[in-house]
Amino acid sequence: MCGIIGVVGSNDTLATLLQGLERLEYRGYDSAGIALVRSGHTWRARTAAGTESVAALRVECEDNAPQGYRSGIGHTRWATHGAPEAENAHPHLDCSGHVAIIHNGIIENHTELRVELRERGHVFTSVTDTEVVAHLVEEMRSTGLELLDAVRHALVRVRGAFAIAVMDATEPDVIVAARRISPLVVGTSPGVSYLASDVPAILGRATAFYAVNDDEIVRLGPEGFRAVDLEGAPVRLRQLHIDWDLETAEKGGFDDFMSKEIAEQPTAVRSTLLDRRRRDGTIVFDELRISDQELREVQRVVLVACGTSLHAAHVAKYVIERWSRLSVDVDIASEYRYRDPIVEIGTLVIGVSQSGETIDTIQAIREAQRRGARVVAISNIVDSSLAREADAVIYTRAGLEVSVASTKAFVAQVAALELLALRLAQLRETLTPEEIERNLQGLNEVGDHIATALSRSDDVNAVAQQLLEARDYFFIGRHVGFPTALEGALKLKEITYLHAEGYAAGELKHGPLALIEPGVIVVAVTTDPQMHEKILSNVAEVKARGATVIAVATDDDEKIDAVADFVLRVPACDPMYSPMIDIVPLQLLAYSLARGLGRNVDRPRNLAKTVTVE
Ligand code: F6R
């Protein structure tokens, strides 16, 4: 979950690395570091200043970094092994101080390697898993191997997940990078080569981008790169088609990425739905590499995902069951893999992930494939690991999401999953062509409804201002309002650090109601007309126990003002599309409270954008 960047052959090395790290901060920000390397010299700076680590590193480098270094590596860390302190920050060095390494992932056998290396006289200066690789490379180098082969041989000893970049001041102007599970891309421009954990880090500098696959090792120099596999045989890296521009990777006039991405939601949904219907009404996904016949034969659907993507999957359960009449299970990806899941003929597994790099989700779909399931990925990142490993993929077209708290990816995932539900319904003839057309039309209006909900942000801010003292929130909903409530609670807790829980409204009376007392805020999603009476009863139950109630209600709801303390209005639509609209005031509420409480909304504590550790 750390961010890594490297550049070789540049006249602008320091600026490239610092800018890249600033763009990668969403991956982790417990500490940060840089190494500049030239013949015989390595200059290193590391800072551990929490969410300000990269800013502190910039100050340190601007004050002290030497000029004239054409190559270097940089790292922003989300701590796994070792506290977030400067001595555990990357880059790590070998005993000679010539080999410098940065790493994203976990070296699982680091304890045994450390014991072994210590016995051979190596001295460790950190408690990280990463440092063992620096010493392994040092040993391989001492046998006379060039850096590429030294790294290759070192990696044979290593178990776990990694994207690493290694430099050696005795072989300057070379970076060797390698990948197993953790993401890694390579970029080039004339005379300069780059590597990064994510494309945005080198956007605007590299002009061509290439994906590195598992167990591939790349040697980068000013003249370009060459890649080999673990046996040393040459491999070709696949070129990536990147259509993001620089503005996408920057805030574009907004205070932070979260508010920018919330505002981009109408476009995220519209783009995801664009060009998915042929003239004859057939729903098509150009990128879906699975035949109609295979989809027709699906007997059961299992959705696996984590966090916000899991909540989008929860929405899909209601929609696929209603429209396609297939039985659907939703599984937490990190649980699916370890609980001996049942995969029968006709089981379709859908892995949902914004990044497509979440290790729990990737491992879950691998398990499903091992057991014979066909797997479809819903991914926002083209060519992500999930997209490549699945049998088929549908891309959400939300654009780059930088803020740790996911917003536009959620609405785009729901839109893509609802389209897939309609396609299954079309093939299985569980909806009439007229019903499918009506739903496609309804989905096409969602972007406008989201825009209307966004235009009411002042109403949400006004409510938030009155609740800055509150510490406990319960979010409740029924039917698709339930996953909406779960997602609203997740947004609030992750960026405000307040206590927030999401519940199916009917569950409150089975226990959580004991926690309701004056001072507790209950946020009720009340937009579904069929569930309206029931949820108003639940609202009455919490009001009777002293809770303050915020209702998310449709414009035409005339009853709600009498029962709720605050009402956040949204346009009415078919309940099946409502999670994409109802989530907007809940995102805005979390955002406004977080700002009011002085939180860093883009960089909430302890979290990282892409979770590549189990
Ligand atoms: C919450 C959030 C996380 C992610 C989760 C899965 O705002 O962003 O809960 O949704 O880590 O990430 P992806 O979708 O990349 O697999």
XYZ file of C-alpha atoms and ligand atoms in Angstrom:
630
model
C 0.000 0.000 0.000
C 3.039 2.218 -0.170
C 3.747 4.465 -3.154
C 6.970 4.019 -5.083
C 8.627 6.066 -7.823
C 11.970 6.023 -9.617
C 13.631 8.008 -12.386
C 16.853 7.521 -14.288
C 18.568 9.866 -16.742
C 16.698 13.037 -15.742
C 17.861 16.658 -15.457
C 15.013 17.166 -13.020
C 15.395 14.183 -10.706
C 14.485 15.721 -7.371
C 11.440 17.596 -8.688
C 10.229 14.445 -10.465
C 10.515 12.346 -7.326
C 8.907 14.892 -5.001
C 6.029 15.611 -7.349
C 5.497 11.888 -7.832
C 5.440 11.300 -4.077
C 2.923 14.108 -3.612
C 0.670 12.402 -6.135
C 1.192 9.045 -4.428
C 0.442 10.191 -0.901
C -2.983 8.601 -1.062
C -1.244 5.216 -0.982
C 0.296 5.796 2.423
C 1.672 8.705 4.373
C 3.180 7.464 7.627
C 6.664 8.420 6.435
C 8.486 9.214 3.203
C 11.983 9.054 1.779
C 14.193 9.577 -1.197
C 17.607 8.361 -2.410
C 19.596 10.170 -5.084
C 22.312 8.030 -6.610
C 25.354 8.755 -8.752
C 28.704 7.051 -9.208
C 29.945 6.082 -5.761
C 27.501 8.346 -3.869
C 24.060 7.823 -2.392
C 22.282 10.759 -0.752
C 19.274 9.806 1.326
C 16.599 11.780 3.187
C 13.731 10.312 5.222
C 10.960 11.931 7.251
C 8.229 10.577 9.514
C 5.766 13.402 10.067
C 2.453 11.569 9.698
C 0.234 13.055 7.030
C 2.809 15.827 6.476
C 5.691 13.432 5.720
C 6.032 14.277 2.030
C 5.795 18.029 2.762
C 8.544 17.646 5.383
C 10.623 15.647 2.911
C 10.294 18.444 0.356
C 11.615 20.977 2.885
C 14.495 18.678 3.841
C 15.420 18.089 0.187
C 15.101 21.736 -0.843
C 17.424 22.701 2.006
C 19.995 19.930 1.733
C 19.807 17.817 -1.433
C 22.908 17.931 -3.613
C 22.613 19.057 -7.262
C 23.477 17.120 -10.374
C 22.030 13.680 -9.555
C 20.314 12.254 -12.619
C 18.740 9.206 -10.972
C 16.886 8.371 -7.796
C 14.037 6.555 -6.057
C 11.316 7.726 -3.662
C 8.794 6.105 -1.328
C 5.763 7.065 0.719
C 4.982 4.483 3.395
C 1.964 2.820 4.963
C 3.589 0.997 7.854
C 3.275 -2.788 8.152
C 6.488 -4.036 9.765
C 8.025 -1.455 12.052
C 6.565 1.722 13.530
C 6.164 4.779 11.292
C 9.514 6.255 12.279
C 12.320 7.700 10.177
C 14.629 4.688 10.602
C 11.920 2.394 9.189
C 11.178 4.734 6.277
C 12.411 3.710 2.830
C 14.814 3.728 1.005
C 16.771 1.123 2.959
C 20.483 0.597 2.408
C 22.769 -2.430 2.558
C 25.835 -2.564 4.843
C 28.040 -0.763 2.285
C 25.520 2.050 1.802
C 25.698 1.568 -1.972
C 22.543 -0.501 -2.498
C 19.290 1.429 -1.942
C 15.857 -0.182 -2.112
C 12.206 0.849 -1.931
C 9.397 -1.666 -1.585
C 5.625 -1.918 -1.583
C 4.208 -5.182 -0.227
C 5.222 -7.675 2.441
C 8.201 -10.040 2.501
C 6.617 -12.946 4.346
C 9.820 -14.868 5.149
C 11.717 -11.802 6.361
C 12.273 -13.194 9.873
C 14.164 -16.291 8.723
C 16.100 -14.289 6.107
C 17.092 -11.708 8.728
C 18.428 -14.435 11.075
C 20.396 -15.991 8.243
C 21.827 -12.666 7.024
C 22.771 -11.607 10.566
C 24.656 -14.868 11.011
C 26.659 -13.940 7.926
C 27.544 -10.581 9.476
C 24.961 -8.193 8.024
C 23.965 -5.292 10.223
C 20.345 -4.136 10.175
C 19.322 -0.570 10.883
C 15.524 -0.955 10.739
C 12.917 -3.491 11.808
C 11.255 -3.592 8.388
C 10.733 -6.671 6.253
C 12.152 -4.715 3.296
C 15.696 -4.321 4.543
C 16.464 -8.030 4.078
C 16.223 -7.554 0.308
C 18.908 -4.826 0.380
C 21.275 -7.232 2.144
C 20.383 -10.139 -0.159
C 21.152 -7.962 -3.187
C 24.421 -6.895 -1.512
C 25.451 -10.555 -1.224
C 24.583 -11.282 -4.842
C 26.503 -8.203 -5.989
C 29.566 -9.374 -4.062
C 29.674 -12.466 -6.306
C 30.207 -10.165 -9.300
C 26.668 -10.233 -10.715
C 25.413 -7.112 -12.453
C 22.494 -5.429 -10.654
C 19.755 -7.014 -12.796
C 20.979 -10.537 -12.090
C 21.728 -9.749 -8.454
C 18.117 -8.668 -7.905
C 16.825 -11.630 -9.881
C 18.752 -14.103 -7.727
C 17.832 -12.292 -4.529
C 14.143 -12.514 -5.371
C 14.297 -16.278 -5.711
C 14.842 -16.306 -1.919
C 11.885 -14.066 -1.174
C 8.282 -15.066 -0.424
C 5.397 -12.605 -0.368
C 4.270 -9.589 -2.331
C 6.456 -6.861 -3.695
C 7.017 -4.078 -6.124
C 10.616 -3.063 -5.547
C 13.130 -0.703 -7.066
C 16.835 -1.129 -6.398
C 19.808 1.130 -7.158
C 23.514 0.623 -6.570
C 25.939 3.534 -6.550
C 28.597 1.226 -8.026
C 26.379 0.722 -11.110
C 24.892 4.214 -11.445
C 22.180 5.338 -13.852
C 20.469 1.975 -13.555
C 17.351 1.060 -11.590
C 16.231 -2.532 -11.355
C 12.558 -2.949 -10.565
C 10.513 -6.103 -10.027
C 6.988 -7.097 -9.255
C 5.076 -9.921 -7.589
C 1.423 -9.086 -6.817
C 1.979 -5.409 -5.885
C 1.413 -3.038 -8.848
C 4.260 -1.605 -10.922
C 4.367 0.411 -14.133
C 7.291 1.594 -16.224
C 7.328 4.819 -18.257
C 9.652 6.327 -20.829
C 10.336 9.653 -22.492
C 13.353 10.468 -24.681
C 16.494 9.866 -22.597
C 14.622 9.212 -19.348
C 12.992 6.115 -17.810
C 10.560 6.000 -14.913
C 8.870 3.483 -12.669
C 5.969 3.922 -10.283
C 3.370 2.025 -8.321
C 0.688 4.050 -10.154
C 0.546 5.923 -13.437
C -0.429 9.350 -11.945
C 2.970 9.595 -10.255
C 4.695 9.951 -13.632
C 1.851 11.479 -15.637
C 2.991 14.522 -17.623
C 6.609 13.284 -17.603
C 6.556 9.820 -19.183
C 5.054 9.673 -22.659
C 4.702 5.889 -22.928
C 3.613 3.491 -20.175
C 4.137 -0.272 -19.758
C 2.692 -2.831 -17.341
C 5.056 -5.130 -15.443
C 3.644 -8.609 -14.746
C 4.252 -10.854 -11.750
C 7.810 -12.191 -11.507
C 9.147 -9.865 -14.176
C 12.296 -7.841 -13.556
C 13.079 -4.666 -15.448
C 16.402 -2.864 -15.898
C 15.847 0.832 -16.542
C 18.503 3.159 -17.923
C 18.438 6.531 -19.690
C 18.265 4.695 -23.017
C 15.115 2.747 -22.113
C 14.466 -0.577 -20.441
C 14.690 -4.324 -20.889
C 12.763 -6.938 -18.966
C 13.393 -10.565 -18.024
C 11.586 -13.276 -16.098
C 12.910 -14.977 -12.962
C 14.979 -17.355 -15.118
C 16.554 -14.430 -16.966
C 14.704 -15.025 -20.254
C 13.709 -11.787 -22.056
C 10.052 -10.740 -21.818
C 8.131 -7.956 -23.560
C 6.211 -5.497 -21.424
C 2.713 -4.699 -22.638
C 2.184 -1.040 -23.507
C -0.700 0.638 -21.683
C -3.156 2.980 -23.266
C -3.443 5.877 -20.796
C -5.961 8.586 -21.560
C -5.819 10.450 -18.235
C -4.544 13.977 -18.449
C -2.641 15.945 -15.857
C -5.729 17.741 -14.643
C -7.207 14.379 -13.675
C -4.284 13.784 -11.349
C -4.524 17.253 -9.799
C -7.198 19.046 -7.837
C -8.395 21.330 -10.634
C -9.436 24.227 -8.380
C -11.069 22.144 -5.634
C -9.806 22.271 -2.038
C -9.143 18.551 -2.037
C -9.557 15.438 -4.148
C -12.590 14.240 -2.210
C -14.715 17.283 -3.063
C -13.508 17.116 -6.675
C -14.428 13.458 -6.940
C -17.820 13.934 -5.281
C -18.523 16.632 -7.877
C -17.463 14.306 -10.699
C -20.136 11.727 -9.892
C -22.658 12.688 -12.574
C -19.923 12.245 -15.178
C -18.705 9.015 -13.590
C -22.167 7.458 -13.931
C -22.868 8.866 -17.399
C -19.508 7.671 -18.736
C -19.968 4.214 -17.258
C -23.357 3.901 -18.986
C -22.228 5.386 -22.299
C -22.562 3.296 -25.494
C -23.748 0.162 -23.723
C -26.943 -0.241 -25.787
C -27.082 -1.321 -29.422
C -29.774 0.054 -31.694
C -31.775 -3.173 -31.346
C -31.820 -2.710 -27.558
C -29.146 -5.314 -26.777
C -26.953 -4.295 -23.827
C -23.280 -4.692 -24.726
C -20.024 -4.472 -22.845
C -17.215 -4.259 -25.380
C -14.665 -5.393 -22.845
C -16.683 -8.349 -21.462
C -14.815 -11.437 -22.661
C -17.578 -13.912 -21.844
C -20.146 -15.260 -24.266
C -23.894 -14.735 -24.098
C -24.292 -18.476 -23.834
C -22.052 -18.583 -20.759
C -24.054 -15.777 -19.165
C -27.305 -17.571 -19.993
C -26.020 -20.654 -18.180
C -25.296 -18.802 -14.946
C -27.195 -20.411 -12.049
C -25.922 -18.394 -9.120
C -23.933 -15.205 -8.586
C -21.363 -14.545 -5.859
C -20.008 -11.016 -5.403
C -16.700 -10.534 -3.601
C -15.296 -7.144 -2.624
C -14.070 -4.980 0.256
C -15.119 -1.699 1.850
C -17.037 0.666 -0.381
C -16.902 -1.800 -3.275
C -18.536 -4.355 -0.978
C -21.409 -1.921 -0.423
C -21.826 -1.535 -4.199
C -21.905 -5.347 -4.348
C -24.644 -5.362 -1.677
C -26.753 -3.087 -3.871
C -26.175 -5.455 -6.802
C -27.594 -8.373 -4.800
C -30.986 -6.688 -4.566
C -30.914 -5.632 -8.207
C -29.716 -8.897 -9.768
C -32.187 -10.913 -7.703
C -35.077 -8.608 -8.630
C -34.302 -8.212 -12.323
C -32.479 -11.405 -13.290
C -34.083 -13.809 -10.789
C -30.716 -15.342 -9.914
C -29.751 -16.205 -6.382
C -26.960 -13.867 -5.229
C -24.519 -14.065 -2.326
C -22.256 -11.226 -1.267
C -18.989 -12.118 0.412
C -16.334 -10.085 2.166
C -13.344 -10.902 -0.050
C -10.973 -11.514 2.865
C -13.401 -14.094 4.288
C -14.342 -15.851 1.050
C -10.907 -17.253 0.438
C -10.546 -18.934 3.805
C -13.928 -20.484 4.316
C -14.002 -23.374 1.866
C -16.579 -21.729 -0.437
C -18.929 -23.774 -2.575
C -18.574 -23.310 -6.323
C -21.007 -25.292 -8.450
C -21.398 -25.508 -12.215
C -22.971 -22.227 -13.273
C -21.525 -20.131 -10.428
C -20.494 -16.691 -11.658
C -18.189 -14.813 -9.323
C -18.005 -11.027 -9.672
C -14.997 -9.300 -8.104
C -15.668 -5.601 -7.542
C -12.724 -3.273 -6.986
C -12.025 0.355 -7.826
C -8.272 -0.144 -7.953
C -8.309 -3.716 -9.183
C -5.267 -4.185 -6.936
C -6.874 -4.999 -3.571
C -5.112 -8.161 -2.542
C -8.085 -9.592 -0.616
C -10.289 -9.342 -3.701
C -7.612 -10.720 -6.016
C -7.015 -13.697 -3.727
C -10.779 -14.298 -3.509
C -11.198 -14.480 -7.282
C -8.131 -16.723 -7.548
C -9.771 -19.076 -5.056
C -13.004 -18.975 -7.047
C -11.129 -19.737 -10.280
C -9.268 -22.605 -8.600
C -12.662 -24.062 -7.744
C -13.890 -23.737 -11.320
C -15.927 -20.515 -11.255
C -16.080 -18.085 -14.139
C -15.015 -14.675 -12.873
C -16.019 -11.208 -14.013
C -14.102 -8.201 -12.690
C -15.642 -4.781 -12.192
C -12.600 -2.495 -12.158
C -12.027 1.218 -12.523
C -8.410 0.838 -13.542
C -7.806 -0.453 -17.028
C -5.473 -3.413 -17.094
C -5.437 -3.745 -13.297
C -4.358 -7.077 -11.815
C -7.998 -7.994 -11.152
C -8.988 -7.118 -14.721
C -6.186 -9.220 -16.129
C -6.727 -12.243 -13.940
C -10.506 -12.434 -14.307
C -12.093 -14.282 -17.231
C -13.913 -11.116 -18.190
C -14.028 -7.482 -17.192
C -16.417 -4.536 -17.159
C -14.727 -1.198 -16.625
C -16.341 1.546 -14.630
C -15.334 4.802 -16.229
C -15.149 6.987 -13.134
C -11.705 8.347 -14.024
C -8.803 8.404 -11.627
C -9.910 8.358 -7.965
C -7.244 9.769 -5.652
C -9.006 10.520 -2.364
C -8.706 7.643 0.084
C -12.434 7.830 0.760
C -14.067 6.341 -2.317
C -17.016 8.289 -3.744
C -17.360 8.410 -7.524
C -16.119 4.826 -7.838
C -19.108 3.683 -5.743
C -21.755 5.248 -7.969
C -19.969 4.016 -11.094
C -19.769 0.483 -9.679
C -23.482 0.466 -8.903
C -24.217 1.727 -12.431
C -22.050 -0.984 -14.024
C -23.529 -3.728 -11.845
C -27.078 -2.580 -12.633
C -26.290 -2.708 -16.349
C -24.922 -6.215 -15.920
C -28.108 -7.159 -14.033
C -30.155 -5.860 -16.975
C -28.005 -7.829 -19.439
C -28.564 -11.001 -17.420
C -32.290 -10.228 -17.332
C -32.253 -9.715 -21.110
C -30.549 -13.051 -21.742
C -32.671 -14.929 -19.223
C -35.838 -13.120 -20.365
C -36.786 -12.325 -16.788
C -37.749 -8.769 -17.800
C -39.695 -7.795 -20.902
C -37.946 -5.652 -23.541
C -40.178 -2.762 -22.422
C -39.102 -3.163 -18.793
C -35.468 -3.237 -19.849
C -35.909 -0.082 -21.932
C -37.638 1.653 -19.042
C -34.795 0.747 -16.703
C -32.138 1.864 -19.199
C -33.963 5.163 -19.486
C -34.159 5.421 -15.698
C -30.435 4.722 -15.368
C -29.683 7.381 -17.959
C -31.417 9.959 -15.758
C -29.338 9.128 -12.683
C -26.520 11.534 -13.637
C -28.984 14.446 -13.627
C -30.455 13.375 -10.278
C -26.979 13.200 -8.751
C -26.286 16.706 -10.089
C -29.475 17.942 -8.393
C -28.476 16.303 -5.113
C -25.032 17.917 -5.404
C -26.555 21.340 -5.972
C -28.015 21.120 -2.451
C -24.688 20.949 -0.662
C -25.464 24.163 1.254
C -28.401 22.415 2.947
C -26.111 19.604 4.044
C -23.450 22.034 5.297
C -26.063 23.857 7.368
C -27.044 20.583 9.089
C -23.401 19.604 9.624
C -22.652 22.940 11.307
C -25.252 22.150 13.962
C -23.845 18.693 14.670
C -20.173 19.357 15.236
C -20.472 18.276 18.879
C -22.087 14.912 18.092
C -19.946 11.794 18.567
C -22.190 8.819 17.737
C -24.002 8.126 14.491
C -26.254 5.285 13.385
C -27.179 5.011 9.715
C -30.265 2.970 8.934
C -32.066 1.908 5.790
C -34.178 -0.864 4.360
C -33.827 -2.809 1.095
C -31.255 -0.949 -1.077
C -31.347 1.789 1.554
C -29.453 -0.661 3.788
C -26.221 -0.771 1.730
C -26.598 2.983 1.291
C -26.662 3.302 5.090
C -23.589 1.055 5.391
C -21.718 3.218 2.900
C -22.839 6.463 4.591
C -21.526 5.168 7.929
C -18.223 4.084 6.382
C -17.687 7.506 4.800
C -18.409 9.254 8.081
C -16.177 7.084 10.253
C -13.194 7.036 7.919
C -12.869 10.783 7.424
C -14.270 12.215 10.695
C -12.992 9.483 13.108
C -16.411 9.598 14.778
C -18.240 6.467 15.817
C -20.654 5.479 13.040
C -22.491 2.240 12.337
C -24.740 1.164 9.506
C -27.739 -1.087 10.157
C -30.678 -2.597 8.383
C -33.374 -0.495 10.030
C -35.322 -3.585 11.078
C -32.305 -4.886 12.998
C -32.124 -1.945 15.407
C -34.674 -3.444 17.774
C -32.620 -6.651 18.017
C -29.869 -5.009 20.036
C -28.440 -1.694 18.843
C -31.506 0.183 20.082
C -29.945 -0.128 23.563
C -27.347 2.429 22.430
C -29.852 5.068 21.375
C -30.069 7.988 23.801
C -30.095 11.793 23.632
C -27.078 13.049 21.731
C -26.981 10.105 19.307
C -27.614 10.993 15.654
C -29.633 8.586 13.513
C -29.409 9.087 9.766
C -32.339 7.351 8.079
C -32.539 6.632 4.344
C -36.286 6.910 3.742
C -36.536 7.271 -0.032
C -38.150 3.930 -0.954
C -41.955 4.390 -1.135
C -42.578 0.681 -0.493
C -40.498 0.766 2.675
C -41.668 4.199 3.777
C -44.161 3.242 6.481
C -41.810 0.712 7.983
C -38.841 3.037 8.131
C -40.935 5.833 9.610
C -41.808 3.416 12.416
C -38.093 2.828 12.986
C -37.520 6.582 13.024
C -40.290 6.929 15.634
C -38.595 4.241 17.755
C -35.287 6.131 17.884
C -36.959 9.507 18.334
C -38.829 8.097 21.336
C -35.441 7.282 22.874
C -34.070 10.757 22.380
C -32.052 10.440 19.154
C -31.714 13.342 16.746
C -32.858 12.204 13.293
C -31.578 13.261 9.891
C -33.706 11.845 7.085
C -32.660 11.464 3.475
C -36.042 11.887 1.787
C -37.425 12.415 -1.687
C -38.699 15.814 -2.837
C -42.294 14.570 -2.836
C -42.232 13.197 0.735
C -44.721 15.299 2.686
C -44.730 13.240 5.880
C -41.068 13.338 6.753
C -40.826 16.892 8.135
C -43.131 15.947 10.992
C -40.879 13.113 12.216
C -37.278 14.076 11.428
C -35.209 16.862 12.986
C -33.384 17.540 9.716
C -34.339 16.531 6.173
C -31.905 16.221 3.277
C -33.893 16.161 0.056
C -33.065 14.159 -3.070
C -34.972 13.764 -6.359
C -37.363 10.804 -6.435
C -36.559 7.882 -8.738
C -37.056 4.127 -8.930
C -35.649 2.730 -5.646
C -33.332 0.438 -7.581
C -31.249 3.420 -8.752
C -31.616 5.382 -5.511
C -28.321 4.298 -3.820
C -26.422 6.317 -6.449
C -28.416 9.427 -5.521
C -29.088 8.922 -1.811
C -25.402 8.438 -1.097
C -24.644 12.002 -2.250
C -25.982 13.870 0.831
C -24.322 11.261 3.042
C -20.944 11.832 1.346
C -21.451 15.593 1.651
C -22.392 15.238 5.324
C -19.249 13.233 6.098
C -17.164 15.710 4.126
C -18.650 18.774 5.789
C -18.317 17.318 9.312
C -14.718 16.259 8.624
C -13.817 19.742 7.426
C -15.620 21.268 10.404
C -13.638 19.023 12.740
C -10.366 19.982 11.052
C -9.649 16.533 9.563
C -7.530 15.926 6.492
C -10.270 14.513 4.249
C -7.974 13.172 1.541
C -5.584 11.515 3.952
C -7.492 9.980 6.872
C -5.272 8.511 9.556
C -4.204 4.842 9.412
C -5.655 4.274 5.949
C -4.353 3.928 2.405
C -6.079 4.044 -0.944
C -5.064 0.706 -2.352
C -4.779 -2.099 0.134
C -2.204 -4.521 -1.191
C -1.634 -6.388 2.071
C -3.904 -9.050 3.572
C -13.559 3.460 1.575
C -12.633 2.843 0.649
C -12.237 1.433 0.883
C -12.156 0.694 -0.462
C -11.627 -0.731 -0.243
C -11.615 -1.525 -1.526
O -13.846 4.772 1.217
O -12.185 3.458 -0.277
O -13.108 0.795 1.747
O -13.422 0.669 -1.036
O -10.332 -0.660 0.273
O -10.836 -0.909 -2.496
P -10.973 -1.313 -4.015
O -12.315 -0.890 -4.475
O -9.872 -0.586 -4.710
O -10.814 -2.801 -4.068
